[in-house]
Tab-separated table of N, CA and C and ligand atoms in Angstrom:
chain	number	residue	atom	x	y	z
A	593	UNK	N	0.747	86.194	155.093
A	593	UNK	CA	1.112	85.520	155.861
A	593	UNK	C	0.286	86.166	157.507
A	594	UNK	N	-0.183	84.302	157.144
A	594	UNK	CA	-1.523	84.363	158.750
A	594	UNK	C	-1.178	84.138	160.547
A	595	UNK	N	-2.073	84.212	161.109
A	595	UNK	CA	-1.446	84.988	163.016
A	595	UNK	C	-0.696	83.896	162.859
A	596	UNK	N	-0.879	82.510	163.272
A	596	UNK	CA	0.310	81.219	163.156
A	596	UNK	C	0.463	81.472	162.607
A	597	UNK	N	1.315	82.182	161.353
A	597	UNK	CA	2.531	81.516	160.956
A	597	UNK	C	3.406	83.055	161.515
A	598	UNK	N	2.818	83.754	162.409
A	598	UNK	CA	3.496	84.668	163.001
A	598	UNK	C	3.542	83.767	164.400
A	599	UNK	N	2.706	83.777	164.519
A	599	UNK	CA	3.227	83.787	166.511
A	599	UNK	C	4.107	82.350	167.293
A	600	UNK	N	4.094	81.258	165.826
A	600	UNK	CA	4.083	80.848	166.470
A	600	UNK	C	6.033	80.538	166.530
A	601	UNK	N	7.084	81.029	165.668
A	601	UNK	CA	7.707	81.697	165.525
A	601	UNK	C	8.766	82.157	167.324
A	602	UNK	N	7.652	83.136	167.370
A	602	UNK	CA	8.087	84.460	168.555
A	602	UNK	C	6.526	83.687	170.390
A	603	UNK	N	6.421	82.575	169.629
A	603	UNK	CA	5.782	82.575	171.340
A	603	UNK	C	6.608	81.081	171.520
A	604	UNK	N	7.669	80.489	171.047
A	604	UNK	CA	8.345	79.345	170.429
A	604	UNK	C	9.739	79.818	170.828
A	605	UNK	N	10.030	81.347	170.463
A	605	UNK	CA	11.936	81.588	170.397
A	605	UNK	C	11.330	82.800	172.633
A	606	UNK	N	10.142	83.223	172.664
A	606	UNK	CA	10.130	83.644	173.973
A	606	UNK	C	10.561	82.556	175.077
A	607	UNK	N	9.681	81.682	174.934
A	607	UNK	CA	9.443	80.016	175.314
A	607	UNK	C	10.893	78.869	175.993
A	608	UNK	N	11.673	79.294	174.381
A	608	UNK	CA	12.921	78.662	175.213
A	608	UNK	C	14.435	79.648	175.519
A	609	UNK	N	14.472	80.827	175.325
A	609	UNK	CA	14.610	81.900	175.841
A	609	UNK	C	14.319	81.797	177.131
A	610	UNK	N	13.034	81.824	178.021
A	610	UNK	CA	12.877	81.525	179.097
A	610	UNK	C	12.840	80.080	179.655
A	611	UNK	N	13.535	79.403	179.188
A	611	UNK	CA	13.755	78.157	179.432
A	611	UNK	C	14.929	77.887	179.922
A	612	UNK	N	15.804	78.245	179.092
A	612	UNK	CA	16.504	78.411	179.031
A	612	UNK	C	17.830	79.510	180.507
A	613	UNK	N	16.989	80.877	180.533
A	613	UNK	CA	17.329	81.141	181.313
A	613	UNK	C	17.334	80.547	182.595
A	614	UNK	N	16.233	80.421	183.212
A	614	UNK	CA	15.245	79.604	184.470
A	614	UNK	C	16.152	79.173	184.546
A	615	UNK	N	16.919	77.518	184.561
A	615	UNK	CA	17.415	76.583	184.174
A	615	UNK	C	18.999	76.250	184.117
A	616	UNK	N	19.000	77.628	182.811
A	616	UNK	CA	20.794	77.858	183.855
A	616	UNK	C	21.094	78.410	183.956
A	617	UNK	N	20.076	79.671	185.087
A	617	UNK	CA	21.006	79.553	185.922
A	617	UNK	C	20.390	79.312	186.416
A	618	UNK	N	19.569	78.435	187.065
A	618	UNK	CA	19.495	76.809	188.231
A	618	UNK	C	20.562	75.940	188.171
A	619	UNK	N	21.610	75.303	187.675
A	619	UNK	CA	22.305	74.800	186.689
A	619	UNK	C	23.773	75.766	186.947
A	620	UNK	N	23.864	77.044	187.214
A	620	UNK	CA	24.886	77.962	187.497
A	620	UNK	C	25.193	77.548	189.016
A	621	UNK	N	23.795	78.495	189.466
A	621	UNK	CA	24.245	78.108	190.751
A	621	UNK	C	24.118	77.372	191.695
A	622	UNK	N	24.030	76.303	191.165
A	622	UNK	CA	24.066	74.569	191.946
A	622	UNK	C	25.543	73.721	191.144
A	623	UNK	N	25.779	74.261	189.781
A	623	UNK	CA	27.006	72.798	189.512
A	623	UNK	C	28.537	74.090	190.092
A	624	UNK	N	28.844	76.207	189.667
A	624	UNK	CA	29.368	76.541	190.218
A	624	UNK	C	29.546	77.374	190.556
A	625	UNK	N	28.447	77.631	191.082
A	625	UNK	CA	28.973	79.074	192.088
A	625	UNK	C	28.445	78.133	193.772
A	626	UNK	N	27.564	77.667	193.083
A	626	UNK	CA	28.121	76.482	195.164
A	626	UNK	C	28.932	76.591	195.438
A	627	UNK	N	29.857	75.868	194.726
A	627	UNK	CA	31.066	75.004	194.903
A	627	UNK	C	31.803	75.961	195.853
A	628	UNK	N	31.810	77.038	194.480
A	628	UNK	CA	32.880	77.785	194.776
A	628	UNK	C	32.348	78.728	195.836
A	629	UNK	N	31.387	78.909	196.805
A	629	UNK	CA	31.534	79.583	197.978
A	629	UNK	C	31.225	78.867	199.149
A	630	UNK	N	31.702	77.544	199.400
A	630	UNK	CA	31.649	76.598	199.931
A	630	UNK	C	33.776	77.355	200.503
A	631	UNK	N	34.107	77.691	199.862
A	631	UNK	CA	34.784	77.836	200.513
A	631	UNK	C	35.509	78.900	200.989
A	632	UNK	N	34.256	79.749	201.126
A	632	UNK	CA	34.131	80.761	201.795
A	632	UNK	C	33.924	80.711	203.847
A	633	UNK	N	33.686	81.916	204.780
A	633	UNK	CA	33.592	82.122	205.274
A	633	UNK	C	31.896	81.736	205.286
A	634	UNK	N	30.802	81.660	207.081
A	634	UNK	CA	29.559	81.275	206.456
A	634	UNK	C	28.856	83.623	205.972
A	635	UNK	N	29.403	83.914	206.985
A	635	UNK	CA	28.983	85.333	206.647
A	635	UNK	C	29.350	86.089	205.213
A	636	UNK	N	30.425	86.053	204.679
A	636	UNK	CA	30.873	86.630	203.139
A	636	UNK	C	29.601	84.857	202.654
A	637	UNK	N	29.292	83.917	202.772
A	637	UNK	CA	28.368	83.338	201.737
A	637	UNK	C	27.423	83.123	202.194
A	638	UNK	N	27.058	83.292	202.688
A	638	UNK	CA	25.825	84.055	203.329
A	638	UNK	C	24.861	85.631	202.487
A	639	UNK	N	26.265	86.224	202.948
A	639	UNK	CA	26.089	87.648	201.896
A	639	UNK	C	26.215	87.130	200.918
A	640	UNK	N	27.075	87.448	199.961
A	640	UNK	CA	27.609	86.993	198.330
A	640	UNK	C	25.813	86.096	198.540
A	641	UNK	N	24.958	84.861	198.522
A	641	UNK	CA	23.730	84.162	197.927
A	641	UNK	C	22.725	84.911	198.859
A	642	UNK	N	22.492	86.211	199.302
A	642	UNK	CA	21.075	86.538	200.089
A	642	UNK	C	21.252	88.672	198.196
A	643	UNK	N	22.590	88.248	197.975
A	643	UNK	CA	22.840	89.182	196.769
A	643	UNK	C	22.144	88.669	195.084
A	644	UNK	N	22.603	87.769	195.616
A	644	UNK	CA	22.676	86.390	194.034
A	644	UNK	C	20.984	85.812	193.869
A	645	UNK	N	20.264	85.903	194.854
A	645	UNK	CA	18.963	85.981	194.838
A	645	UNK	C	18.399	86.271	194.337
A	646	UNK	N	18.126	88.147	194.854
A	646	UNK	CA	16.977	89.057	193.933
A	646	UNK	C	17.446	88.645	192.888
A	647	UNK	N	18.250	88.807	192.454
A	647	UNK	CA	18.115	89.682	191.182
A	647	UNK	C	17.998	87.897	190.758
A	648	UNK	N	17.920	87.025	190.752
A	648	UNK	CA	18.105	86.110	189.365
A	648	UNK	C	16.214	85.848	189.954
A	649	UNK	N	16.366	85.416	190.990
A	649	UNK	CA	14.341	85.211	191.306
A	649	UNK	C	13.759	86.204	189.975
A	650	UNK	N	14.438	88.043	189.924
A	650	UNK	CA	13.227	88.325	189.006
A	650	UNK	C	13.717	87.678	187.850
A	651	UNK	N	14.789	87.245	187.103
A	651	UNK	CA	14.909	86.973	185.921
A	651	UNK	C	13.239	85.105	186.240
A	652	UNK	N	13.225	84.904	187.205
A	652	UNK	CA	12.193	83.961	187.187
A	652	UNK	C	10.791	83.590	187.166
A	653	UNK	N	11.097	85.050	188.461
A	653	UNK	CA	9.584	85.349	187.843
A	653	UNK	C	8.428	85.614	187.078
A	654	UNK	N	9.964	86.269	185.516
A	654	UNK	CA	9.789	86.398	184.411
A	654	UNK	C	9.322	85.517	183.465
A	655	UNK	N	9.522	83.706	184.271
A	655	UNK	CA	10.178	83.194	183.436
A	655	UNK	C	9.137	82.013	183.367
A	656	UNK	N	8.531	82.616	184.662
A	656	UNK	CA	7.587	81.398	185.080
A	656	UNK	C	6.498	81.916	184.446
A	657	UNK	N	5.724	83.716	184.127
A	657	UNK	CA	4.721	83.875	183.939
A	657	UNK	C	5.186	83.887	181.588
A	658	UNK	N	6.348	84.268	181.488
A	658	UNK	CA	6.399	83.173	179.424
A	658	UNK	C	6.285	81.994	179.622
A	659	UNK	N	6.906	81.756	180.112
A	659	UNK	CA	6.738	80.510	179.698
A	659	UNK	C	5.451	79.541	179.805
A	660	UNK	N	3.721	79.039	180.736
A	660	UNK	CA	2.578	78.999	179.959
A	660	UNK	C	2.385	79.832	180.069
A	661	UNK	N	2.328	81.358	179.620
A	661	UNK	CA	1.666	82.019	178.303
A	661	UNK	C	1.252	81.718	177.777
A	662	UNK	N	3.233	81.261	177.240
A	662	UNK	CA	3.658	80.629	175.298
A	662	UNK	C	3.293	79.704	175.369
A	663	UNK	N	3.572	78.945	175.858
A	663	UNK	CA	2.760	77.029	175.995
A	663	UNK	C	1.824	77.756	175.283
A	664	UNK	N	0.877	77.348	176.847
A	664	UNK	CA	-1.050	78.205	175.960
A	664	UNK	C	-0.771	78.200	174.582
A	665	UNK	N	-0.271	79.367	174.272
A	665	UNK	CA	-0.346	80.254	172.976
A	665	UNK	C	0.110	78.622	171.737
A	666	UNK	N	0.564	78.042	172.839
A	666	UNK	CA	1.544	77.201	171.219
A	666	UNK	C	0.448	76.030	170.849
A	667	UNK	N	-0.291	75.312	171.954
A	667	UNK	CA	-1.271	74.537	172.476
A	667	UNK	C	-2.073	75.152	171.578
A	668	UNK	N	-2.802	76.071	172.764
A	668	UNK	CA	-4.072	76.241	171.678
A	668	UNK	C	-4.890	77.230	171.137
A	669	UNK	N	-3.587	78.037	170.023
A	669	UNK	CA	-4.041	78.424	169.116
A	669	UNK	C	-3.050	78.287	167.743
A	670	UNK	N	-2.116	77.159	167.878
A	670	UNK	CA	-0.860	76.711	167.364
A	670	UNK	C	-1.255	75.842	166.646
A	671	UNK	N	-1.564	74.933	168.398
A	671	UNK	CA	-1.799	72.408	167.810
A	671	UNK	C	-3.143	72.590	167.272
A	672	UNK	N	-4.312	73.346	168.485
A	672	UNK	CA	-5.646	73.324	168.791
A	672	UNK	C	-5.962	72.281	170.624
A	673	UNK	N	-5.299	71.525	171.066
A	673	UNK	CA	-5.274	71.170	171.809
A	673	UNK	C	-4.294	70.483	172.444
A	674	UNK	N	-4.084	69.955	173.672
A	674	UNK	CA	-3.320	69.459	174.245
A	674	UNK	C	-3.663	67.624	173.688
A	675	UNK	N	-4.416	67.297	172.752
A	675	UNK	CA	-4.137	66.085	172.209
A	675	UNK	C	-3.389	65.719	170.481
A	676	UNK	N	-4.078	67.143	170.235
A	676	UNK	CA	-2.675	67.203	168.767
A	676	UNK	C	-1.324	67.224	169.173
A	677	UNK	N	-1.094	68.456	170.534
A	677	UNK	CA	0.207	68.743	171.149
A	677	UNK	C	1.421	67.864	171.281
A	678	UNK	N	0.631	66.525	171.170
A	678	UNK	CA	1.342	65.453	172.019
A	678	UNK	C	1.728	65.034	173.784
A	679	UNK	N	1.417	63.497	173.575
A	679	UNK	CA	1.896	63.100	175.040
A	679	UNK	C	2.962	64.305	176.099
A	680	UNK	N	3.556	64.361	174.323
A	680	UNK	CA	5.105	64.892	175.574
A	680	UNK	C	4.751	66.440	176.249
A	681	UNK	N	3.784	67.417	175.642
A	681	UNK	CA	4.070	68.750	176.220
A	681	UNK	C	2.725	68.415	177.430
A	682	UNK	N	1.846	67.257	177.268
A	682	UNK	CA	1.176	66.747	178.072
A	682	UNK	C	2.564	66.742	179.079
A	683	UNK	N	2.797	66.716	178.545
A	683	UNK	CA	4.398	65.893	180.316
A	683	UNK	C	5.169	67.220	181.234
A	684	UNK	N	4.928	68.175	179.794
A	684	UNK	CA	5.615	69.258	179.891
A	684	UNK	C	5.115	70.422	180.523
A	685	UNK	N	3.727	70.382	180.870
A	685	UNK	CA	2.284	71.583	181.167
A	685	UNK	C	2.013	70.994	182.607
A	686	UNK	N	2.153	69.130	183.082
A	686	UNK	CA	2.254	69.065	184.313
A	686	UNK	C	3.137	69.392	185.312
A	687	UNK	N	4.952	68.755	184.136
A	687	UNK	CA	5.682	68.674	185.164
A	687	UNK	C	6.154	70.897	185.306
A	688	UNK	N	5.971	71.104	184.332
A	688	UNK	CA	5.734	72.823	184.207
A	688	UNK	C	5.155	73.129	185.305
A	689	UNK	N	3.972	73.409	185.671
A	689	UNK	CA	3.049	73.386	186.919
A	689	UNK	C	4.184	73.135	188.060
A	690	UNK	N	4.505	71.681	188.334
A	690	UNK	CA	5.099	71.476	189.232
A	690	UNK	C	5.826	72.336	189.831
A	691	UNK	N	6.823	72.610	188.461
A	691	UNK	CA	8.071	73.052	188.608
A	691	UNK	C	7.601	75.488	189.480
A	692	UNK	N	6.666	75.281	188.975
A	692	UNK	CA	6.077	76.715	188.782
A	692	UNK	C	5.321	76.883	190.320
A	693	UNK	N	4.587	76.066	191.115
A	693	UNK	CA	4.658	75.685	192.721
A	693	UNK	C	5.614	75.272	192.949
A	694	UNK	N	6.696	74.976	192.826
A	694	UNK	CA	7.855	74.561	194.086
A	694	UNK	C	8.392	76.292	194.606
A	695	UNK	N	8.676	76.664	192.693
A	695	UNK	CA	9.005	78.190	193.373
A	695	UNK	C	9.144	79.040	193.899
A	696	UNK	N	7.358	78.604	193.344
A	696	UNK	CA	6.366	80.216	193.915
A	696	UNK	C	6.495	79.820	196.135
A	697	UNK	N	7.331	78.200	196.525
A	697	UNK	CA	7.325	78.236	197.415
A	697	UNK	C	8.493	78.423	198.244
A	698	UNK	N	9.652	78.139	197.449
A	698	UNK	CA	10.564	78.867	197.998
A	698	UNK	C	10.988	79.927	198.248
A	699	UNK	N	9.821	80.799	197.116
A	699	UNK	CA	10.191	82.821	197.395
A	699	UNK	C	9.784	83.042	198.386
A	700	UNK	N	8.095	82.745	198.848
A	700	UNK	CA	7.873	82.565	199.724
A	700	UNK	C	8.064	82.214	200.987
A	701	UNK	N	8.376	80.793	201.040
A	701	UNK	CA	8.745	80.020	202.156
A	701	UNK	C	10.508	80.863	202.675
A	702	UNK	N	10.914	79.938	202.641
A	702	UNK	CA	12.143	80.179	202.895
A	702	UNK	C	13.218	81.102	201.749
A	703	UNK	N	13.114	81.195	201.279
A	703	UNK	CA	13.586	82.983	200.804
A	703	UNK	C	13.468	83.875	201.498
A	704	UNK	N	11.484	84.132	201.591
A	704	UNK	CA	11.852	85.073	202.971
A	704	UNK	C	12.223	85.456	204.211
A	705	UNK	N	12.370	84.067	205.245
A	705	UNK	CA	13.074	83.408	205.891
A	705	UNK	C	14.245	84.225	206.434
A	706	UNK	N	14.894	83.625	205.352
A	706	UNK	CA	16.680	83.751	205.095
A	706	UNK	C	16.732	84.931	204.500
A	707	UNK	N	16.773	85.589	203.386
A	707	UNK	CA	16.669	87.341	203.091
A	707	UNK	C	16.277	87.711	205.043
A	708	UNK	N	15.461	87.420	206.261
A	708	UNK	CA	15.040	88.624	207.556
A	708	UNK	C	16.326	87.532	207.884
A	709	UNK	N	16.637	86.589	207.973
A	709	UNK	CA	18.098	85.951	209.003
A	709	UNK	C	19.302	86.064	208.482
A	710	UNK	N	19.776	86.481	207.075
A	710	UNK	CA	21.294	87.782	206.949
A	710	UNK	C	20.765	88.733	207.307
A	711	UNK	N	19.256	89.756	207.020
A	711	UNK	CA	19.785	90.902	208.081
A	711	UNK	C	20.222	90.660	209.681
A	712	UNK	N	19.388	89.714	209.594
A	712	UNK	CA	19.338	89.625	211.141
A	712	UNK	C	20.945	89.246	211.389
A	713	UNK	N	21.552	88.761	210.465
A	713	UNK	CA	22.727	88.040	211.274
A	713	UNK	C	23.007	87.105	211.439
A	714	UNK	N	22.496	86.339	211.906
A	714	UNK	CA	22.408	85.071	212.435
A	714	UNK	C	22.180	84.045	211.612
A	715	UNK	N	23.363	83.463	211.363
A	715	UNK	CA	24.092	82.932	210.512
A	715	UNK	C	23.703	81.810	210.240
A	716	UNK	N	23.617	80.393	211.818
A	716	UNK	CA	23.056	79.515	211.700
A	716	UNK	C	21.436	79.305	210.908
A	717	UNK	N	20.903	79.504	211.454
A	717	UNK	CA	19.173	80.297	210.875
A	717	UNK	C	19.610	80.408	209.457
A	718	UNK	N	19.880	81.369	208.917
A	718	UNK	CA	20.046	81.153	208.120
A	718	UNK	C	20.712	79.747	206.771
A	719	UNK	N	21.720	79.986	206.935
A	719	UNK	CA	22.492	78.720	206.379
A	719	UNK	C	21.121	77.472	206.783
A	720	UNK	N	20.590	77.195	207.726
A	720	UNK	CA	19.081	76.075	207.196
A	720	UNK	C	17.671	76.716	206.055
A	721	UNK	N	17.866	77.306	206.678
A	721	UNK	CA	17.455	78.527	205.620
A	721	UNK	C	17.609	78.081	203.851
A	722	UNK	N	18.576	78.221	203.933
A	722	UNK	CA	19.501	78.572	202.613
A	722	UNK	C	20.081	76.964	201.947
A	723	UNK	N	19.847	75.689	202.714
A	723	UNK	CA	19.595	75.238	202.804
A	723	UNK	C	18.097	73.931	201.910
A	724	UNK	N	17.177	74.749	202.706
A	724	UNK	CA	15.957	74.075	201.904
A	724	UNK	C	16.380	74.933	200.456
A	725	UNK	N	16.066	76.116	200.152
A	725	UNK	CA	16.178	76.564	199.145
A	725	UNK	C	17.069	75.835	198.276
A	726	UNK	N	18.364	75.114	198.380
A	726	UNK	CA	18.855	74.434	197.394
A	726	UNK	C	18.195	72.865	197.514
A	727	UNK	N	18.215	72.231	198.357
A	727	UNK	CA	16.880	70.913	197.109
A	727	UNK	C	15.825	72.062	196.673
A	728	UNK	N	15.391	72.800	196.789
A	728	UNK	CA	13.922	72.630	195.912
A	728	UNK	C	14.999	72.816	194.332
A	729	UNK	N	15.928	74.048	194.916
A	729	UNK	CA	16.243	74.090	193.817
A	729	UNK	C	16.800	72.649	192.810
A	730	UNK	N	17.297	72.012	193.692
A	730	UNK	CA	17.944	71.206	192.825
A	730	UNK	C	16.515	69.983	192.853
A	731	UNK	N	16.102	70.030	193.150
A	731	UNK	CA	14.168	69.419	192.563
A	731	UNK	C	14.174	69.390	190.892
A	732	UNK	N	14.215	71.654	191.247
A	732	UNK	CA	13.990	72.088	190.127
A	732	UNK	C	14.887	72.271	188.609
A	733	UNK	N	16.064	71.655	189.240
A	733	UNK	CA	16.613	72.334	187.408
A	733	UNK	C	16.993	70.066	187.612
A	734	UNK	N	16.428	69.128	188.536
A	734	UNK	CA	16.415	68.448	187.370
A	734	UNK	C	15.160	68.071	187.062
A	735	UNK	N	14.062	68.856	187.303
A	735	UNK	CA	12.768	68.395	186.765
A	735	UNK	C	12.676	69.459	184.932
A	736	UNK	N	13.447	70.906	185.459
A	736	UNK	CA	13.532	71.096	184.748
A	736	UNK	C	14.411	71.168	183.047
A	737	UNK	N	15.727	69.936	183.632
A	737	UNK	CA	16.276	69.321	182.789
A	737	UNK	C	15.490	68.382	181.353
A	738	UNK	N	14.696	67.862	182.178
A	738	UNK	CA	13.900	66.963	181.661
A	738	UNK	C	12.581	67.822	181.664
A	739	UNK	N	12.123	68.118	181.949
A	739	UNK	CA	11.256	69.066	180.658
A	739	UNK	C	12.124	69.308	178.837
A	740	UNK	N	12.307	70.067	179.353
A	740	UNK	CA	14.282	70.298	177.857
A	740	UNK	C	13.569	69.690	177.352
A	741	UNK	N	14.001	68.585	177.993
A	741	UNK	CA	14.410	67.374	176.664
A	741	UNK	C	13.424	66.707	176.595
A	742	UNK	N	11.929	66.745	176.901
A	742	UNK	CA	10.615	66.865	176.476
A	742	UNK	C	10.876	67.493	175.060
A	743	UNK	N	10.557	69.530	175.891
A	743	UNK	CA	10.167	69.526	174.609
A	743	UNK	C	10.407	69.383	173.259
A	744	UNK	N	12.448	69.373	173.785
A	744	UNK	CA	13.267	69.433	171.520
A	744	UNK	C	12.627	68.435	171.765
A	745	UNK	N	12.433	67.152	171.523
A	745	UNK	CA	13.001	65.376	171.806
A	745	UNK	C	11.212	65.333	171.421
A	746	UNK	N	10.364	65.791	171.776
A	746	UNK	CA	9.458	65.566	172.144
A	746	UNK	C	8.657	65.184	170.506
A	747	UNK	N	8.463	66.036	169.790
A	747	UNK	CA	8.264	65.684	169.206
A	747	UNK	C	8.333	64.257	167.813
A	748	UNK	N	9.514	63.635	168.238
A	748	UNK	CA	9.693	63.255	166.965
A	748	UNK	C	8.832	61.354	168.451
A	749	UNK	N	9.520	62.029	169.523
A	749	UNK	CA	7.805	59.959	169.693
A	749	UNK	C	6.341	60.619	170.205
A	750	UNK	N	6.481	62.211	171.111
A	750	UNK	CA	5.481	62.667	171.742
A	750	UNK	C	4.195	62.065	171.601
B	814	LIG	C1	1.658	75.392	181.230
B	814	LIG	C2	3.339	74.943	181.729
B	814	LIG	C3	3.673	74.436	178.985
B	814	LIG	C4	2.831	74.136	178.297
B	814	LIG	C5	1.583	74.745	177.914
B	814	LIG	C6	4.172	73.988	177.196
B	814	LIG	C7	4.044	73.212	175.902
B	814	LIG	C8	5.020	73.383	174.859
B	814	LIG	C9	4.354	73.593	173.674
B	814	LIG	C10	3.215	73.230	173.212
B	814	LIG	C11	5.786	73.298	172.824
B	814	LIG	C12	5.853	72.622	171.705
B	814	LIG	C13	5.418	71.892	171.897
B	814	LIG	C14	6.727	70.735	170.040
B	814	LIG	O1	7.609	71.731	168.717
B	814	LIG	O2	6.433	69.830	170.006
B	814	LIG	C15	6.776	73.597	173.729
B	814	LIG	C16	8.168	73.317	172.873
B	814	LIG	C17	9.654	73.950	174.411
B	814	LIG	N1	8.782	73.367	176.019
B	814	LIG	FE1	6.899	73.762	176.682
B	814	LIG	N2	5.577	74.132	177.676
B	814	LIG	C18	5.361	75.195	179.565
B	814	LIG	C19	6.500	75.068	180.045
B	814	LIG	C20	7.343	74.821	179.759
B	814	LIG	C21	8.419	74.423	180.419
B	814	LIG	C22	8.867	74.684	183.116
B	814	LIG	C23	9.922	74.690	180.478
B	814	LIG	C24	11.068	74.144	180.597
B	814	LIG	C25	11.902	75.509	182.040
B	814	LIG	C26	9.364	74.623	178.411
B	814	LIG	C27	10.481	73.895	177.993
B	814	LIG	C28	10.580	73.798	176.394
B	814	LIG	C29	11.863	73.422	175.457
B	814	LIG	C30	12.354	74.113	175.746
B	814	LIG	C31	10.610	73.673	174.144
B	814	LIG	C32	11.535	72.869	172.472
B	814	LIG	C33	11.628	74.135	172.500
B	814	LIG	C34	10.264	74.571	171.005
B	814	LIG	O3	10.052	73.294	170.670
B	814	LIG	O4	9.868	76.410	171.813
B	814	LIG	N3	8.186	74.593	178.550
B	814	LIG	N4	6.443	73.808	175.647
């Protein structure tokens, strides 16, 4: 068994798990948690989000490191180049970095302001920052679902 035979299944599995954790977490937050919390009063709702985000974002940071690392490993060690990997991988690469940049913006701007406003119990300002976070998560959720479709189906058309 050579290096490629060992590396590809490990990289591909880690890549898929990271995608599932990140995109699945955004799907749950947007489609299940958010509508459920809309029934609560702002202080409760905003405090729950301020407890949820740090726990989820720790996993997102891990995913954000694993996805490019395993992605580049598959491209350069297994396929040899982006040209050999196919158009779907080039698309995934571009959209993947847009997702990472949007996530970093979310984390360092609206999320850090949201945390400060929740700590100060300034609920209207916290809600305004939460609305920005929600918009970015909605965009990243759509991009993430598209990237997953490209990732799993691309070998048939890429
Ligand atoms: C630097 C960014 C990325 C690179 C270089 C990259 C590269 C790759 C490569 C080479 C494959 C194998 C394609 C094939 O076998 O035809 C793949 C598959 C896949 N990618 Fe990515 N990817 C990146 C980002 C992402 C992101 C952000 C997601 C989702 C959030 C994602 C989800 C997937 C999925 C679900 C698969 C199919 C399962 C697999 O083969 O591992 N990728 N990616």
